[in-house]
Short mmCIF file of C-alpha atoms and ligand atoms in Angstrom, two decimals:
data_model
loop_
_atom_site.label_atom_id
_atom_site.label_comp_id
_atom_site.label_asym_id
_atom_site.label_seq_id
_atom_site.Cartn_x
_atom_site.Cartn_y
_atom_site.Cartn_z
CA MET A 5 32.98 1.95 3.91
CA THR A 6 31.90 -0.39 6.72
CA PRO A 7 28.28 0.07 7.86
CA GLU A 8 28.11 1.42 11.42
CA LEU A 9 25.05 2.12 13.57
CA ARG A 10 25.46 5.59 15.05
CA HIS A 11 23.20 7.61 17.34
CA MET A 12 23.08 11.29 18.34
CA LEU A 13 22.26 11.23 22.04
CA ARG A 14 24.64 13.91 23.25
CA ASP A 15 26.80 16.46 21.50
CA ASP A 16 30.04 14.55 21.86
CA ASP A 17 28.63 11.61 19.90
CA LEU A 18 30.19 13.45 16.94
CA ASN A 19 33.92 14.08 17.02
CA HIS A 20 35.57 17.24 15.66
CA GLU A 21 35.81 16.06 12.04
CA GLU A 22 32.34 14.49 12.08
CA GLN A 23 30.72 17.64 13.48
CA LYS A 24 32.33 19.63 10.65
CA GLN A 25 31.15 17.07 8.10
CA VAL A 26 27.54 17.33 9.33
CA LEU A 27 27.67 21.14 9.33
CA GLU A 28 29.11 21.25 5.79
CA LEU A 29 26.30 18.93 4.71
CA ALA A 30 23.79 21.24 6.42
CA ILE A 31 25.12 24.17 4.37
CA LYS A 32 24.39 22.13 1.23
CA PHE A 33 20.84 21.44 2.42
CA HIS A 34 20.45 25.16 3.10
CA HIS A 35 21.31 25.90 -0.54
CA ASP A 36 19.21 23.04 -1.91
CA ARG A 37 16.36 21.79 0.27
CA PHE A 38 16.24 18.54 -1.74
CA TYR A 39 20.02 17.95 -1.91
CA LYS A 40 19.67 14.28 -0.84
CA GLN A 41 16.63 12.06 -0.28
CA PRO A 42 17.90 9.11 1.75
CA PHE A 43 14.40 8.17 2.94
CA ALA A 44 12.81 8.10 -0.55
CA GLY A 45 10.20 5.39 -0.70
CA PRO A 46 8.92 6.92 1.50
CA GLN A 47 10.62 5.30 4.49
CA ALA A 48 9.22 6.28 7.90
CA VAL A 49 11.10 8.07 10.67
CA ALA A 50 9.38 7.97 14.09
CA VAL A 51 9.38 11.36 15.84
CA LEU A 52 8.22 11.06 19.46
CA PHE A 53 7.35 13.85 21.88
CA ASP A 54 6.98 13.56 25.66
CA LYS A 55 7.20 17.38 25.99
CA PRO A 56 5.72 20.25 23.95
CA SER A 57 7.46 21.56 20.84
CA THR A 58 6.99 23.93 17.93
CA ARG A 59 10.42 24.16 16.24
CA THR A 60 11.53 20.58 16.78
CA ARG A 61 8.20 19.17 15.69
CA SER A 62 8.00 21.28 12.53
CA SER A 63 11.66 20.93 11.55
CA PHE A 64 11.71 17.15 11.95
CA SER A 65 8.29 16.67 10.30
CA ILE A 66 9.10 18.89 7.32
CA GLY A 67 12.71 17.71 7.26
CA VAL A 68 11.89 14.00 7.05
CA ALA A 69 9.33 14.73 4.31
CA GLU A 70 11.91 16.74 2.34
CA LEU A 71 14.34 13.83 2.71
CA GLY A 72 11.75 11.76 0.84
CA GLY A 73 10.47 10.03 3.97
CA TYR A 74 7.32 9.81 6.06
CA PRO A 75 7.44 11.48 9.49
CA LEU A 76 5.44 9.40 11.95
CA VAL A 77 4.86 11.95 14.73
CA ILE A 78 3.60 10.47 18.02
CA ASP A 79 2.76 12.51 21.12
CA LYS A 80 2.99 11.20 24.67
CA SER A 81 -0.76 11.55 25.14
CA GLY A 82 -1.43 9.35 22.11
CA SER A 83 1.12 6.61 22.76
CA GLN A 84 1.44 3.62 25.07
CA LEU A 85 4.88 4.96 26.03
CA GLY A 86 2.98 7.76 27.77
CA ARG A 87 1.01 5.14 29.74
CA GLY A 88 4.17 3.41 30.92
CA GLU A 89 4.97 0.83 28.22
CA PRO A 90 8.68 0.07 28.69
CA VAL A 91 11.11 2.02 26.53
CA ALA A 92 12.76 -1.23 25.42
CA ASP A 93 9.44 -2.66 24.17
CA THR A 94 8.69 0.55 22.26
CA ALA A 95 12.18 0.39 20.76
CA GLU A 96 11.66 -3.22 19.64
CA VAL A 97 8.47 -2.25 17.81
CA LEU A 98 9.63 1.00 16.21
CA THR A 99 12.94 -0.43 15.06
CA ARG A 100 11.10 -3.03 12.97
CA MET A 101 9.10 -0.38 11.13
CA ALA A 102 10.92 2.94 11.12
CA TYR A 103 14.31 3.83 9.61
CA GLY A 104 15.16 6.25 12.40
CA ILE A 105 13.83 7.25 15.84
CA VAL A 106 13.80 10.85 17.07
CA TRP A 107 12.72 11.43 20.66
CA ARG A 108 12.10 14.40 22.97
CA THR A 109 11.79 13.19 26.54
CA PHE A 110 12.83 13.71 30.16
CA GLU A 111 15.79 11.70 31.50
CA GLN A 112 18.79 11.14 29.24
CA SER A 113 18.74 7.50 30.36
CA ARG A 114 15.52 7.01 28.36
CA VAL A 115 17.08 7.88 24.98
CA GLU A 116 20.12 5.80 25.95
CA GLN A 117 17.86 2.85 26.66
CA MET A 118 16.09 3.34 23.31
CA ALA A 119 19.46 3.36 21.55
CA ARG A 120 20.60 0.15 23.27
CA VAL A 121 17.70 -1.75 21.74
CA ALA A 122 17.09 0.03 18.41
CA THR A 123 18.83 -1.16 15.26
CA VAL A 124 18.22 2.19 13.54
CA PRO A 125 19.75 5.58 14.46
CA VAL A 126 18.26 7.26 17.55
CA VAL A 127 18.36 11.06 17.81
CA ASN A 128 17.91 13.09 20.99
CA ALA A 129 15.40 15.85 20.20
CA LEU A 130 15.90 17.29 23.75
CA THR A 131 16.21 15.67 27.12
CA ASP A 132 16.57 17.24 30.55
CA GLU A 133 20.35 16.94 30.05
CA PHE A 134 21.09 17.80 26.40
CA HIS A 135 19.69 19.42 23.25
CA PRO A 136 22.27 18.46 20.61
CA CYS A 137 20.13 19.16 17.53
CA GLN A 138 19.62 22.74 18.68
CA VAL A 139 23.32 23.34 19.12
CA LEU A 140 24.11 21.92 15.68
CA ALA A 141 21.68 24.52 14.29
CA ASP A 142 23.28 27.22 16.43
CA PHE A 143 26.76 26.34 15.17
CA LEU A 144 25.47 26.27 11.59
CA THR A 145 24.25 29.83 12.21
CA LEU A 146 27.69 30.78 13.55
CA ALA A 147 29.31 29.24 10.47
CA GLN A 148 27.01 31.23 8.18
CA PHE A 149 27.66 34.58 9.88
CA LYS A 150 31.23 34.10 11.13
CA GLY A 151 33.45 32.81 8.38
CA GLY A 152 32.36 29.26 7.67
CA VAL A 153 32.68 25.88 9.33
CA ASP A 154 36.48 25.99 9.30
CA ASN A 155 36.44 29.19 11.35
CA LEU A 156 34.33 27.77 14.21
CA GLU A 157 37.44 26.74 16.14
CA ASN A 158 38.55 30.39 16.26
CA LEU A 159 35.34 31.63 17.89
CA LYS A 160 34.60 32.58 21.47
CA ILE A 161 31.05 31.96 22.70
CA ALA A 162 29.23 32.64 25.96
CA TYR A 163 26.05 31.09 27.32
CA VAL A 164 24.48 33.12 30.15
CA GLY A 165 21.53 32.13 32.35
CA ASP A 166 20.49 28.72 33.69
CA ALA A 167 23.90 27.11 33.37
CA ALA A 168 22.64 23.81 34.79
CA ASN A 169 20.18 23.12 31.98
CA ASN A 170 20.25 21.11 28.76
CA MET A 171 21.37 24.02 26.56
CA SER A 172 24.29 24.86 28.82
CA ASN A 173 25.46 21.23 28.84
CA SER A 174 25.15 21.02 25.08
CA TYR A 175 27.14 24.23 24.49
CA LEU A 176 29.89 22.91 26.76
CA LEU A 177 30.22 19.61 24.90
CA ALA A 178 29.55 20.77 21.33
CA GLY A 179 31.73 23.87 21.78
CA ALA A 180 34.56 21.69 23.08
CA VAL A 181 34.14 19.34 20.10
CA ALA A 182 34.30 22.34 17.74
CA GLY A 183 37.46 23.62 19.46
CA MET A 184 35.87 26.88 20.57
CA ASP A 185 36.57 29.06 23.58
CA VAL A 186 33.34 28.30 25.54
CA ARG A 187 32.23 30.32 28.55
CA VAL A 188 29.17 29.48 30.63
CA ALA A 189 27.82 31.77 33.36
CA GLY A 190 25.01 31.27 35.84
CA PRO A 191 24.21 31.86 39.51
CA ASN A 192 25.39 29.56 42.27
CA GLY A 193 23.09 26.57 42.41
CA TYR A 194 22.52 26.73 38.64
CA LEU A 195 25.95 25.75 37.36
CA PRO A 196 26.71 22.63 35.28
CA ASP A 197 27.52 19.27 36.85
CA GLN A 198 31.22 18.78 37.40
CA LYS A 199 31.14 15.60 35.28
CA ILE A 200 29.93 17.53 32.20
CA VAL A 201 32.56 20.20 32.75
CA GLU A 202 35.26 17.53 33.04
CA ASP A 203 34.03 15.79 29.88
CA ALA A 204 34.08 19.13 28.02
CA GLN A 205 37.56 19.95 29.31
CA ALA A 206 38.89 16.56 28.24
CA ILE A 207 37.50 17.07 24.72
CA ALA A 208 38.77 20.67 24.58
CA GLU A 209 42.28 19.41 25.28
CA THR A 210 42.15 17.37 22.08
CA THR A 211 40.60 20.10 19.87
CA GLY A 212 42.42 23.20 21.09
CA GLY A 213 39.28 24.60 22.70
CA SER A 214 38.84 25.92 26.22
CA ILE A 215 36.13 25.87 28.88
CA MET A 216 35.25 28.51 31.48
CA VAL A 217 32.46 28.18 34.06
CA THR A 218 31.82 31.29 36.12
CA VAL A 219 29.21 33.11 38.20
CA ASP A 220 30.31 36.40 36.59
CA PRO A 221 28.30 37.15 33.42
CA GLU A 222 30.55 40.08 32.48
CA GLN A 223 33.65 37.89 32.57
CA ALA A 224 31.87 35.31 30.41
CA VAL A 225 30.79 37.66 27.62
CA ASP A 226 33.97 39.75 27.47
CA GLY A 227 35.04 39.91 23.80
CA VAL A 228 32.94 36.95 22.58
CA ASP A 229 31.62 36.43 19.05
CA CYS A 230 28.17 35.30 20.20
CA ILE A 231 26.05 35.41 23.35
CA PHE A 232 23.49 32.66 23.87
CA THR A 233 20.76 32.42 26.46
CA ASP A 234 17.68 30.31 27.19
CA THR A 235 14.62 30.36 29.42
CA TRP A 236 15.22 30.42 33.17
CA VAL A 237 12.49 27.79 33.64
CA SER A 238 12.83 24.72 31.43
CA MET A 239 10.06 22.27 30.58
CA GLY A 240 9.30 20.14 33.62
CA GLU A 241 10.47 22.85 36.07
CA GLU A 242 7.32 24.98 35.98
CA ALA A 243 6.67 24.42 39.71
CA GLU A 244 9.96 26.23 40.44
CA TYR A 245 8.89 29.38 38.59
CA ALA A 246 8.68 31.56 41.72
CA ILE A 247 12.02 30.39 43.20
CA ARG A 248 13.78 30.74 39.86
CA SER A 249 12.62 34.24 39.05
CA LYS A 250 15.08 35.94 41.43
CA PRO A 251 18.68 34.62 41.05
CA PHE A 252 18.82 35.06 37.27
CA TRP A 253 18.25 38.81 36.92
CA PRO A 254 21.99 39.66 36.82
CA TYR A 255 22.25 37.22 33.91
CA GLN A 256 19.64 38.88 31.70
CA VAL A 257 21.05 39.49 28.22
CA ASN A 258 20.42 43.19 27.79
CA GLU A 259 22.02 46.00 25.80
CA ARG A 260 24.67 46.58 28.49
CA LEU A 261 25.80 42.92 28.47
CA MET A 262 25.78 42.77 24.65
CA GLY A 263 28.01 45.86 24.72
CA LEU A 264 30.76 43.86 26.45
CA ALA A 265 30.96 41.32 23.62
CA LYS A 266 32.69 42.09 20.29
CA PRO A 267 31.01 44.99 18.44
CA ASP A 268 29.85 42.57 15.72
CA ALA A 269 28.81 39.83 18.16
CA LEU A 270 25.66 37.83 17.44
CA PHE A 271 22.80 37.00 19.79
CA GLN A 272 21.17 33.55 19.67
CA HIS A 273 18.34 31.96 21.66
CA CYS A 274 16.99 28.47 21.06
CA LEU A 275 13.44 29.80 21.64
CA PRO A 276 10.78 30.00 22.95
CA ALA A 277 11.91 33.29 24.50
CA TYR A 278 10.48 35.27 27.39
CA ARG A 279 11.08 38.90 26.48
CA GLY A 280 11.86 41.03 29.52
CA LYS A 281 13.19 38.01 31.43
CA GLU A 282 16.29 36.22 30.08
CA VAL A 283 16.58 38.70 27.19
CA THR A 284 15.36 42.23 26.58
CA THR A 285 13.11 43.00 23.62
CA GLY A 286 15.80 45.38 22.37
CA VAL A 287 18.36 42.59 22.10
CA ILE A 288 16.23 39.76 20.72
CA ASP A 289 14.52 42.02 18.19
CA GLY A 290 17.65 44.11 17.56
CA PRO A 291 20.30 44.12 14.81
CA GLN A 292 22.67 41.60 16.44
CA SER A 293 20.00 38.94 16.88
CA VAL A 294 19.95 36.04 14.40
CA VAL A 295 17.25 34.00 16.14
CA TRP A 296 15.11 33.46 13.03
CA ASP A 297 18.05 32.16 11.00
CA GLU A 298 18.87 29.99 14.00
CA ALA A 299 15.32 28.58 14.09
CA GLU A 300 15.33 27.91 10.33
CA ASN A 301 18.65 26.16 10.68
CA ARG A 302 17.04 23.46 12.79
CA LEU A 303 15.64 22.17 9.49
CA HIS A 304 18.93 22.14 7.59
CA ALA A 305 21.05 20.86 10.48
CA GLN A 306 18.71 17.98 11.33
CA LYS A 307 18.30 16.92 7.70
CA ALA A 308 22.09 16.81 7.47
CA LEU A 309 22.34 14.86 10.72
CA LEU A 310 19.74 12.26 9.67
CA THR A 311 21.34 11.89 6.24
CA TRP A 312 24.78 11.47 7.80
CA LEU A 313 23.57 8.91 10.36
CA ILE A 314 21.77 6.90 7.67
CA GLY A 315 24.86 7.14 5.47
CA LYS A 316 26.92 5.62 8.30
CA GLN A 317 24.38 2.88 8.94
CA ARG A 318 24.18 1.92 5.28
CA GLY A 319 27.90 2.31 4.70
CA ASP A 320 27.04 4.78 1.92
CA GLU A 321 29.81 7.35 1.64
CA SER A 322 27.78 9.42 -0.84
CA LEU A 323 25.42 10.45 1.98
CA LEU A 324 28.17 11.92 4.17
CA SER A 325 28.98 15.02 2.12
N1 CP B 421 14.19 25.29 20.47
C1 CP B 421 13.29 24.28 20.50
O1 CP B 421 13.64 23.10 20.65
O2 CP B 421 12.01 24.69 20.34
P1 CP B 421 10.69 23.80 20.52
O3 CP B 421 10.56 23.49 21.99
O4 CP B 421 9.59 24.66 19.99
O5 CP B 421 10.87 22.54 19.73
N1 NVA B 422 15.93 24.58 28.29
C1 NVA B 422 14.69 24.60 27.55
C2 NVA B 422 14.94 24.47 26.08
C3 NVA B 422 13.71 24.58 25.22
C4 NVA B 422 13.97 24.37 23.78
C5 NVA B 422 13.78 23.49 28.04
O1 NVA B 422 14.27 22.37 28.24
O2 NVA B 422 12.60 23.75 28.25
#
């Protein structure tokens, strides 16, 4: 197998077969936390945060350690990157020491810039545009509850809420890659960029999936296998809190909306959640909610992703499955 440097910057950086391969590997890590240790040594993986985090920080820190490595976690406040050192200079330094770079930041262009310079895999741990690690965990959760990885392409999913945010974009792309029927609903002014929708549609044509973008939440959730939502105010948008509180109310995931999905539909939320806003307490704490499995799956999915990326870079087939 020829060594190949691969990054995970947006959901369509994995194709249909590769996404399945990573998810199957994640299932193995779920059964055996120490299934593979590609970073034994320990080799360091840099995990950088320009925004707050609980799940991403813990799952990457613990995950890298369980992979035999050393997680070097650096916050914006404690780094020169936070004081304006160029991304390219940071990339030059980290790539000489670390075996992988994981970064949560603002513009997507920043992780792209990091990846252009780095000679080790770069992973997007959330940008304003995408959250691909979260959606891998969400699809792992779907696979666990809905018939396995091979059944993902038969599922219908709906994301309801701020349809212009990173989660919405990631569901569009990753769902298209998986071959799912993906529906996204949000109010006018909070719908995905046309370019993302076109990218998702182009992928869906090759995988047998389909894409629907609508302002009608009832149309979106009709007969789906899972409803997803997310906060109405993402990190960095706090100043818009007052403006954003009004248009989203018809998109709240409540018992009535859940009732329009399949009777055995799941509810997922990337968390943190605001009970009484984007989701009612009854739904998120109710029997259809799998949010704690979803959160745990960040660990398994990301360990699988890092192992797969390192396997590609080293040309080591044994790390891919
Ligand atoms: N879902 C998620 O990424 O959570 P954190 O912001 O806590 O990392
Ligand atoms: N859309 C949210 C996701 C948090 C995990 C945000 O960017 O704040």
